[in-house]
Amino acid sequence: MSTSGRPKIVILGAGFAGVYAAQELARLLPRAADGEITLIDENNFFVFTPMLTEVAGGQLDTRHIVIAIRHFSRRINFKQGRVEHIDLQNKRVTIALGRAEDAFPDREETLEADHLVMALGSIINYHGIPGLPENSLTIKSLGDAAAIQNRALALLERADEEPDPDLRQELLTFVVGGGGFSGVETMAALNDLVREVAQNYPRIMPSDIHTILIHAGDRLLPELNEKLAAYTLQKLEQRGVEVRLRASLSGASNDYVELKGGERIKTHLLIWTGGVAPSPAVKNLDCERSHRGGIVTDECFRIAGLAGAWAIGDCADVPQPGKQQPYTPTAQNATREGKILARNIVATLRGEAPQPFVYRPIGELAIIGKRTGVASVYGMCFSGKLAWIMWRTIYLVKMPRFRMRLRVAVDWTDDLLFGREIAELPAKPSVPPSKPPAPDQPTKREQVVA
């Protein structure tokens, strides 16, 4: 117990697992005397990641799927910082305040905890494919979604001015690697975006646009049954997507992707969605890790041999009852893990036994194009417009704040009435950084005045 007499609970990571754990702790420990709840993340906002593809597709405003972490609860003490060192044995963590890209004065802070929670999430897994990290975009953060939209729109602008038909087709070839939920939803959103927006460019013909989805498996969406996978394939192909099954990337460059077998596809926009790996922050921790690098826990999220040390979310391998594989790294699992973890910490503080995590997802949903979706809920299958309505309704309800739901609903209405915006997102500085002028040279403003 801390010297103040109040238990100190420190949570590393403000994704679904960390945020829902902190919120549940704030509910269960409502008084300051009940304990100190500290949440640490490099960003000061929470992103509702299931809607990132709709941001990339130009249907949602970037800021409408985020909320400041400080808005969740006054009981949560938030610190914006980067994790520099974790001492699991002593439950001590050192953070560098701020973000790496911000040129603020450096300052480190060390926090000690009675209960330390690893909820550090995951990073993109490039599977060692040469050139892929440097020459692909991903769909894991708000910046990724904005970059996809901006790149697609910039390529349309450039292609509209290109007289060479071969080069124009190269500029209008868009490739997505990975045929799981992220890959299918990203391709569906991107395909709808470029084909709808292309109507504003008089020199771009529909036949100039090529959208290609590459997947190593025998069918799309392996998480769903074969009937829904076949429906997804049919709908994507009807809307102009070329689906390459049993095809794998072997390399990438700034203007092509290479498939195993040597085939090259000329493109200037490659999006990789082929899997995730646990955060590198857990790589050197003194605890057991699985073959994929995740922290191995018991069924109650406890790290073996380390009292008061816990792990949840994408960075943890939580065992499933009766199965060899741990729970999959999804937002649906992370949300429930966060809530049960909070209850287990409170139970431990009260001298009670923690409860094992047992969760069976109610179903899976995916949007596969404009007003079209697929869903498996309680074993029942849905497709088409009904599944699309189900996706939007369920995820809208699951958004953690009413203000987010209202803003998203307004965006959807705007898209329905007026179509997609074709302006790039203003994500770049107005003036690029440069060296200051020499003392004997006038600035640009002085030159104009002169």
C-alpha positions as a printed NumPy array, in Angstrom:
array([[  0.   ,   0.   ,   0.   ],
       [  1.271,   3.521,  -0.79 ],
       [  2.46 ,   5.802,   2.024],
       [ -0.746,   7.861,   1.649],
       [ -2.803,   4.848,   2.681],
       [ -4.673,   4.937,  -0.625],
       [ -3.947,   2.254,  -3.219],
       [ -2.236,   3.579,  -6.339],
       [ -3.433,   2.1  ,  -9.629],
       [ -1.455,   2.999, -12.758],
       [ -2.719,   2.042, -16.224],
       [ -0.372,   2.243, -19.217],
       [ -2.275,   2.843, -22.454],
       [ -5.54 ,   4.634, -23.276],
       [ -6.986,   2.383, -25.937],
       [-10.203,   0.437, -25.444],
       [ -8.765,  -1.786, -22.707],
       [ -7.104,   0.983, -20.699],
       [ -9.928,   3.527, -20.965],
       [-12.671,   1.081, -20.035],
       [-10.602,  -0.21 , -17.12 ],
       [-10.063,   3.349, -15.841],
       [-13.756,   4.235, -16.223],
       [-14.889,   1.136, -14.359],
       [-12.373,   1.785, -11.589],
       [-13.674,   5.35 , -11.295],
       [-17.197,   3.959, -10.92 ],
       [-16.23 ,   1.317,  -8.366],
       [-13.914,   3.617,  -6.395],
       [-15.854,   6.903,  -6.456],
       [-14.078,   8.648,  -3.565],
       [-10.521,   9.968,  -3.562],
       [ -9.933,   8.005,  -0.361],
       [-10.724,   4.78 ,  -2.245],
       [ -7.61 ,   5.019,  -4.36 ],
       [ -5.596,   6.954,  -6.945],
       [ -6.313,   6.07 , -10.586],
       [ -3.659,   7.218, -13.064],
       [ -3.965,   6.691, -16.834],
       [ -0.933,   7.298, -19.071],
       [ -0.847,   7.637, -22.857],
       [  1.164,   9.505, -25.476],
       [ -2.039,  11.053, -26.869],
       [ -4.547,  13.029, -24.821],
       [ -7.517,  11.567, -26.684],
       [ -9.344,   8.288, -27.14 ],
       [-10.126,   7.161, -30.708],
       [-13.184,   5.084, -31.555],
       [-11.183,   2.932, -33.975],
       [-14.064,   0.919, -35.55 ],
       [-14.981,   4.083, -37.475],
       [-11.5  ,   4.858, -38.817],
       [-12.375,   3.423, -42.22 ],
       [-15.309,   5.843, -42.512],
       [-12.883,   8.71 , -41.835],
       [-10.566,   7.36 , -44.534],
       [-13.54 ,   7.133, -46.892],
       [-14.504,  10.762, -46.336],
       [-17.8  ,  10.09 , -44.549],
       [-16.775,  11.269, -41.074],
       [-14.839,  14.254, -39.764],
       [-11.576,  13.268, -38.068],
       [-12.367,  14.99 , -34.758],
       [-15.818,  13.473, -34.447],
       [-14.596,  10.001, -33.477],
       [-12.243,  11.215, -30.733],
       [-12.793,  12.475, -27.212],
       [-10.375,  14.028, -24.752],
       [ -9.427,  11.524, -22.056],
       [ -9.91 ,  14.2  , -19.412],
       [-13.638,  14.257, -20.262],
       [-14.216,  10.698, -19.035],
       [-14.056,  11.151, -15.252],
       [-12.588,  13.542, -12.725],
       [-11.497,  10.503, -10.74 ],
       [ -8.997,   9.612, -13.485],
       [ -5.638,  11.371, -13.22 ],
       [ -4.398,  11.553, -16.812],
       [ -0.745,  12.053, -17.748],
       [  0.359,  12.55 , -21.344],
       [  3.705,  10.875, -21.753],
       [  5.827,   8.188, -23.391],
       [  6.737,   5.05 , -21.483],
       [ 10.525,   4.937, -21.124],
       [ 11.049,   2.103, -18.641],
       [  8.859,  -0.426, -16.842],
       [  9.968,  -2.246, -13.678],
       [  7.325,  -4.922, -13.259],
       [  8.937,  -6.457, -10.182],
       [  8.647,  -3.213,  -8.217],
       [  5.629,  -1.904, -10.151],
       [  7.476,   1.248, -11.135],
       [  7.258,   3.08 , -14.462],
       [  9.281,   5.976, -15.866],
       [  7.634,   8.229, -18.447],
       [  8.865,  11.128, -20.572],
       [  6.222,  13.809, -20.483],
       [  4.757,  14.913, -23.817],
       [  5.193,  13.297, -27.239],
       [  8.33 ,  12.478, -29.185],
       [  7.443,  14.796, -32.107],
       [  6.846,  17.818, -29.876],
       [  9.947,  19.929, -29.279],
       [  9.116,  20.606, -25.642],
       [ 11.658,  20.682, -22.827],
       [ 12.406,  17.13 , -21.69 ],
       [ 11.202,  15.937, -18.326],
       [ 10.943,  12.452, -16.904],
       [  8.705,  11.276, -14.107],
       [  8.735,   7.996, -12.194],
       [  5.526,   6.6  , -10.748],
       [  5.143,   3.746,  -8.274],
       [  1.986,   1.673,  -8.083],
       [  0.311,  -0.898,  -5.921],
       [ -1.367,  -2.21 ,  -9.073],
       [  0.284,  -1.716, -12.473],
       [ -1.757,  -2.482, -15.599],
       [ -0.223,  -3.14 , -19.013],
       [ -2.721,  -1.981, -21.658],
       [ -0.167,  -0.809, -24.204],
       [ -1.958,  -2.083, -27.294],
       [ -0.318,  -3.18 , -30.51 ],
       [  1.569,  -2.028, -33.582],
       [  1.349,  -3.032, -37.233],
       [  2.975,  -6.368, -38.064],
       [  4.779,  -6.133, -41.413],
       [  5.933,  -9.776, -41.279],
       [  9.423,  -8.8  , -42.412],
       [  8.289,  -7.915, -45.965],
       [ 11.025,  -5.733, -47.552],
       [ 10.014,  -2.132, -48.224],
       [  6.56 ,  -2.509, -46.689],
       [  6.994,  -0.283, -43.593],
       [  8.461,   2.563, -45.649],
       [  6.076,   2.4  , -48.597],
       [  2.646,   1.637, -47.191],
       [ -0.024,   3.376, -45.179],
       [ -1.947,   1.667, -42.382],
       [ -5.366,   2.117, -40.783],
       [ -4.591,   2.04 , -37.064],
       [ -4.714,   5.7  , -36.014],
       [ -6.542,   8.911, -36.821],
       [ -3.474,  10.147, -38.675],
       [ -3.492,   6.985, -40.798],
       [ -7.112,   7.526, -41.833],
       [ -6.465,  11.173, -42.718],
       [ -3.354,  10.218, -44.703],
       [ -5.296,   7.663, -46.758],
       [ -7.989,  10.175, -47.646],
       [ -5.459,  12.882, -48.519],
       [ -3.316,  10.562, -50.641],
       [ -6.319,   9.252, -52.572],
       [ -7.601,  12.763, -53.307],
       [ -4.13 ,  14.006, -54.267],
       [ -3.739,  11.115, -56.716],
       [ -7.096,  11.96 , -58.301],
       [ -5.997,  15.579, -58.718],
       [ -2.681,  14.527, -60.255],
       [ -4.257,  11.931, -62.541],
       [ -6.794,  14.431, -63.883],
       [ -3.902,  16.45 , -65.332],
       [ -1.958,  13.485, -66.73 ],
       [ -2.165,  13.064, -70.548],
       [ -0.341,   9.7  , -70.634],
       [ -3.047,   6.996, -70.209],
       [ -0.587,   4.431, -68.816],
       [  0.72 ,   6.789, -66.167],
       [ -2.816,   7.944, -65.373],
       [ -3.85 ,   4.325, -64.727],
       [ -0.785,   3.856, -62.516],
       [ -1.774,   6.905, -60.489],
       [ -5.31 ,   5.543, -60.165],
       [ -4.369,   2.043, -58.984],
       [ -5.083,   1.571, -55.282],
       [ -3.969,  -1.566, -53.427],
       [ -4.972,  -2.942, -50.016],
       [ -3.102,  -5.876, -48.485],
       [ -5.075,  -8.112, -46.114],
       [ -8.557,  -9.597, -46.421],
       [ -9.717,  -9.572, -42.805],
       [-12.164,  -7.069, -41.321],
       [ -9.772,  -4.111, -41.542],
       [ -8.702,  -4.875, -45.091],
       [-12.204,  -5.443, -46.443],
       [-13.687,  -2.372, -44.748],
       [-10.741,  -0.204, -45.821],
       [-10.982,  -1.329, -49.429],
       [-14.753,  -0.859, -49.457],
       [-14.432,   2.688, -48.099],
       [-11.552,   3.586, -50.436],
       [-13.279,   2.128, -53.492],
       [-16.475,   4.078, -52.765],
       [-14.47 ,   7.259, -52.158],
       [-12.404,   7.281, -55.344],
       [-15.22 ,   6.138, -57.648],
       [-17.739,   8.62 , -56.263],
       [-15.33 ,  11.546, -56.093],
       [-13.921,  10.815, -59.587],
       [-17.161,  12.16 , -61.034],
       [-15.818,  15.637, -60.239],
       [-12.795,  15.137, -62.514],
       [-13.736,  15.461, -66.198],
       [-10.666,  13.684, -67.59 ],
       [-10.907,  10.596, -65.369],
       [-12.984,   7.744, -66.746],
       [-14.365,   4.957, -64.499],
       [-12.233,   2.466, -66.446],
       [ -9.083,   4.347, -65.378],
       [ -9.594,   3.401, -61.729],
       [ -8.264,   0.077, -60.442],
       [ -8.804,  -1.025, -56.851],
       [ -7.09 ,  -4.284, -55.857],
       [ -7.482,  -6.285, -52.654],
       [ -4.73 ,  -8.843, -52.002],
       [ -5.295, -11.664, -49.512],
       [ -3.151, -14.709, -48.792],
       [ -6.075, -16.894, -47.704],
       [ -8.567, -18.932, -49.685],
       [-11.439, -16.541, -48.874],
       [-12.129, -13.137, -47.419],
       [-13.208, -12.501, -43.827],
       [-12.031, -15.782, -42.272],
       [-13.758, -14.678, -39.036],
       [-17.184, -15.137, -40.703],
       [-18.788, -18.145, -42.362],
       [-18.288, -19.034, -46.019],
       [-21.702, -17.75 , -47.093],
       [-21.005, -14.215, -45.851],
       [-17.465, -14.356, -47.239],
       [-18.799, -15.296, -50.68 ],
       [-21.368, -12.49 , -50.508],
       [-18.613, -10.033, -49.609],
       [-16.49 , -11.162, -52.559],
       [-19.449, -10.843, -54.923],
       [-20.353,  -7.324, -53.773],
       [-16.782,  -6.042, -53.92 ],
       [-16.311,  -7.362, -57.44 ],
       [-19.653,  -5.902, -58.546],
       [-18.402,  -2.508, -57.407],
       [-15.194,  -2.728, -59.366],
       [-12.747,  -4.224, -56.845],
       [-10.312,  -6.83 , -58.148],
       [ -9.846,  -9.42 , -55.389],
       [ -6.662, -11.507, -55.492],
       [ -6.992, -14.555, -53.235],
       [ -4.075, -16.88 , -52.398],
       [ -1.724, -14.016, -53.237],
       [  0.968, -12.654, -50.918],
       [  3.138,  -9.557, -50.957],
       [  6.883, -10.143, -51.199],
       [  8.034,  -6.528, -51.376],
       [  7.053,  -2.922, -51.897],
       [  8.539,   0.249, -53.329],
       [  7.363,   3.828, -53.693],
       [  5.651,   3.065, -57.006],
       [  4.863,  -0.678, -57.005],
       [  4.04 ,  -3.732, -54.916],
       [  5.546,  -7.104, -55.685],
       [  3.735, -10.407, -55.23 ],
       [  5.268, -13.778, -54.539],
       [  6.048, -15.146, -57.974],
       [  7.504, -11.86 , -59.19 ],
       [  4.444,  -9.997, -60.46 ],
       [  4.587,  -6.249, -59.893],
       [  1.609,  -3.927, -59.642],
       [  2.319,  -0.268, -60.283],
       [  0.694,   1.875, -57.59 ],
       [  1.267,   4.959, -55.49 ],
       [ -1.113,   4.002, -52.689],
       [ -0.639,   0.766, -50.786],
       [ -2.527,   0.203, -47.523],
       [ -1.359,  -2.653, -45.299],
       [ -3.829,  -4.332, -42.904],
       [ -2.163,  -7.731, -42.594],
       [ -2.007,  -8.093, -38.828],
       [ -0.777,  -6.601, -35.565],
       [  1.918,  -7.358, -33.002],
       [  2.126,  -6.409, -29.298],
       [  3.601,  -3.017, -28.443],
       [  7.437,  -2.977, -28.453],
       [  7.245,  -1.551, -24.918],
       [  6.584,  -5.066, -23.581],
       [  9.469,  -6.695, -25.447],
       [ 12.032,  -6.485, -22.645],
       [  9.748,  -6.976, -19.665],
       [ 10.796,  -9.557, -17.109],
       [  7.796, -11.849, -17.565],
       [  6.617, -14.717, -19.725],
       [  5.652, -13.853, -23.288],
       [  3.97 , -15.913, -25.975],
       [  5.353, -16.803, -29.397],
       [  3.721, -13.654, -30.818],
       [  5.308, -11.495, -28.122],
       [  2.248, -10.865, -25.945],
       [  2.372, -10.91 , -22.142],
       [  1.089, -14.251, -20.867],
       [ -1.526, -13.886, -18.13 ],
       [ -3.831, -16.198, -16.24 ],
       [ -7.595, -16.155, -16.773],
       [ -7.894, -13.22 , -14.344],
       [ -5.303, -11.047, -16.228],
       [ -2.593, -11.563, -13.568],
       [  1.04 , -11.793, -14.656],
       [  2.573, -14.913, -13.115],
       [  4.816, -14.367, -10.109],
       [  4.197, -10.618,  -9.936],
       [  1.593,  -9.603,  -7.38 ],
       [ -0.267,  -6.468,  -8.449],
       [  0.907,  -6.682, -12.083],
       [ -1.787,  -7.135, -14.743],
       [ -2.074,  -7.137, -18.549],
       [ -5.073,  -6.691, -20.879],
       [ -5.865,  -5.802, -24.47 ],
       [ -3.745,  -6.318, -27.56 ],
       [ -0.465,  -6.592, -25.633],
       [ -1.732,  -9.52 , -23.531],
       [ -2.37 , -13.185, -24.243],
       [ -5.404, -13.991, -22.097],
       [ -6.336, -17.711, -22.208],
       [ -9.731, -18.778, -23.516],
       [-11.438, -21.555, -21.543],
       [-11.153, -24.86 , -23.371],
       [ -9.106, -23.429, -26.263],
       [ -5.422, -23.371, -27.092],
       [ -5.539, -19.898, -28.635],
       [ -5.853, -16.756, -26.464],
       [ -8.58 , -14.174, -26.968],
       [ -8.155, -12.293, -30.247],
       [ -6.933,  -8.67 , -30.18 ],
       [-10.22 ,  -6.903, -30.938],
       [-11.913,  -3.815, -29.511],
       [-14.856,  -5.99 , -28.479],
       [-12.63 ,  -8.185, -26.292],
       [-10.549,  -5.282, -24.972],
       [-13.648,  -3.422, -23.766],
       [-14.845,  -6.372, -21.69 ],
       [-11.346,  -7.16 , -20.446],
       [-10.974,  -3.605, -19.148],
       [-14.202,  -3.784, -17.154],
       [-13.49 ,  -7.209, -15.639],
       [ -9.921,  -6.202, -14.801],
       [-11.213,  -3.193, -12.849],
       [-13.54 ,  -5.448, -10.859],
       [-10.681,  -7.869, -10.192],
       [ -8.436,  -5.106,  -8.879],
       [-11.199,  -3.877,  -6.574],
       [-11.846,  -7.452,  -5.419],
       [ -8.152,  -7.859,  -4.635],
       [ -8.145,  -4.615,  -2.636],
       [-11.057,  -5.979,  -0.592],
       [ -9.394,  -9.314,   0.001],
       [-11.758, -11.135,  -2.33 ],
       [-10.966, -13.592,  -5.116],
       [-10.806, -12.187,  -8.675],
       [-13.096, -13.656, -11.307],
       [-11.855, -15.349, -14.507],
       [-12.562, -13.657, -17.81 ],
       [-15.067, -15.61 , -19.893],
       [-16.536, -13.892, -22.903],
       [-18.146, -15.087, -26.082],
       [-18.638, -12.352, -28.691],
       [-22.251, -11.758, -29.635],
       [-21.203, -11.502, -33.26 ],
       [-19.153,  -9.764, -35.918],
       [-20.109,  -7.032, -38.389],
       [-18.436,  -5.394, -41.363],
       [-19.297,  -2.721, -43.905],
       [-18.42 ,  -3.883, -47.41 ],
       [-19.466,  -0.871, -49.44 ],
       [-22.   ,   1.906, -49.665],
       [-25.133,   0.91 , -47.702],
       [-24.022,  -2.729, -47.7  ],
       [-22.753,  -4.895, -44.887],
       [-22.412,  -8.409, -43.517],
       [-23.129,  -9.532, -39.971],
       [-23.209, -12.639, -37.832],
       [-25.098, -12.034, -34.579],
       [-25.954, -14.843, -32.156],
       [-25.303, -17.311, -34.971],
       [-27.74 , -15.615, -37.362],
       [-26.415, -14.218, -40.64 ],
       [-27.414, -10.908, -42.199],
       [-26.252,  -9.168, -45.354],
       [-27.031,  -6.161, -47.497],
       [-28.659,  -2.967, -46.282],
       [-29.981,  -4.509, -43.058],
       [-26.472,  -5.522, -41.969],
       [-25.216,  -2.028, -42.843],
       [-27.932,  -0.469, -40.659],
       [-27.059,  -2.898, -37.858],
       [-23.353,  -1.932, -38.081],
       [-24.08 ,   1.772, -37.882],
       [-26.652,   1.421, -35.12 ],
       [-24.57 ,  -0.859, -32.905],
       [-21.363,   1.142, -33.206],
       [-23.165,   4.449, -32.792],
       [-24.66 ,   3.208, -29.519],
       [-21.268,   1.896, -28.363],
       [-19.558,   5.27 , -28.748],
       [-18.638,   6.356, -25.211],
       [-20.143,   9.869, -25.247],
       [-23.386,  11.403, -26.525],
       [-21.532,  14.308, -28.157],
       [-19.606,  11.816, -30.314],
       [-22.817,  10.062, -31.35 ],
       [-24.466,  13.348, -32.269],
       [-21.527,  14.545, -34.363],
       [-21.261,  11.231, -36.206],
       [-25.015,  11.196, -36.895],
       [-24.764,  14.715, -38.347],
       [-21.821,  13.637, -40.556],
       [-23.772,  10.663, -41.857],
       [-26.748,  12.891, -42.644],
       [-24.512,  15.373, -44.442],
       [-22.971,  12.566, -46.517],
       [-26.429,  11.237, -47.385],
       [-27.719,  14.644, -48.516],
       [-24.662,  16.233, -50.124],
       [-22.143,  13.467, -50.81 ],
       [-18.496,  13.277, -49.835],
       [-16.184,  16.231, -49.406],
       [-13.385,  16.303, -52.   ],
       [-11.094,  18.736, -50.182],
       [ -7.979,  17.245, -48.62 ],
       [ -7.829,  17.384, -44.847],
       [ -5.804,  20.431, -43.723],
       [ -3.189,  18.39 , -41.897],
       [ -0.049,  20.145, -43.146],
       [  1.583,  23.302, -41.772],
       [  1.005,  26.392, -43.892],
       [  4.743,  27.096, -44.086],
       [  7.29 ,  24.261, -43.995],
       [ 10.07 ,  24.579, -41.402],
       [ 13.145,  26.328, -42.767],
       [ 16.32 ,  27.956, -41.576],
       [ 15.955,  31.586, -40.499],
       [ 17.333,  34.129, -42.993],
       [ 20.829,  35.42 , -42.524],
       [ 20.99 ,  38.7  , -40.59 ],
       [ 21.935,  40.725, -43.672],
       [ 19.067,  39.303, -45.79 ],
       [ 15.515,  40.678, -45.691],
       [ 12.673,  38.346, -44.828],
       [ 10.031,  37.579, -47.442],
       [  7.679,  40.095, -45.862],
       [ 10.381,  42.798, -45.883],
       [ 11.114,  42.059, -49.54 ],
       [  7.456,  42.619, -50.45 ],
       [  7.342,  45.906, -48.527],
       [ 10.528,  47.081, -50.191]])
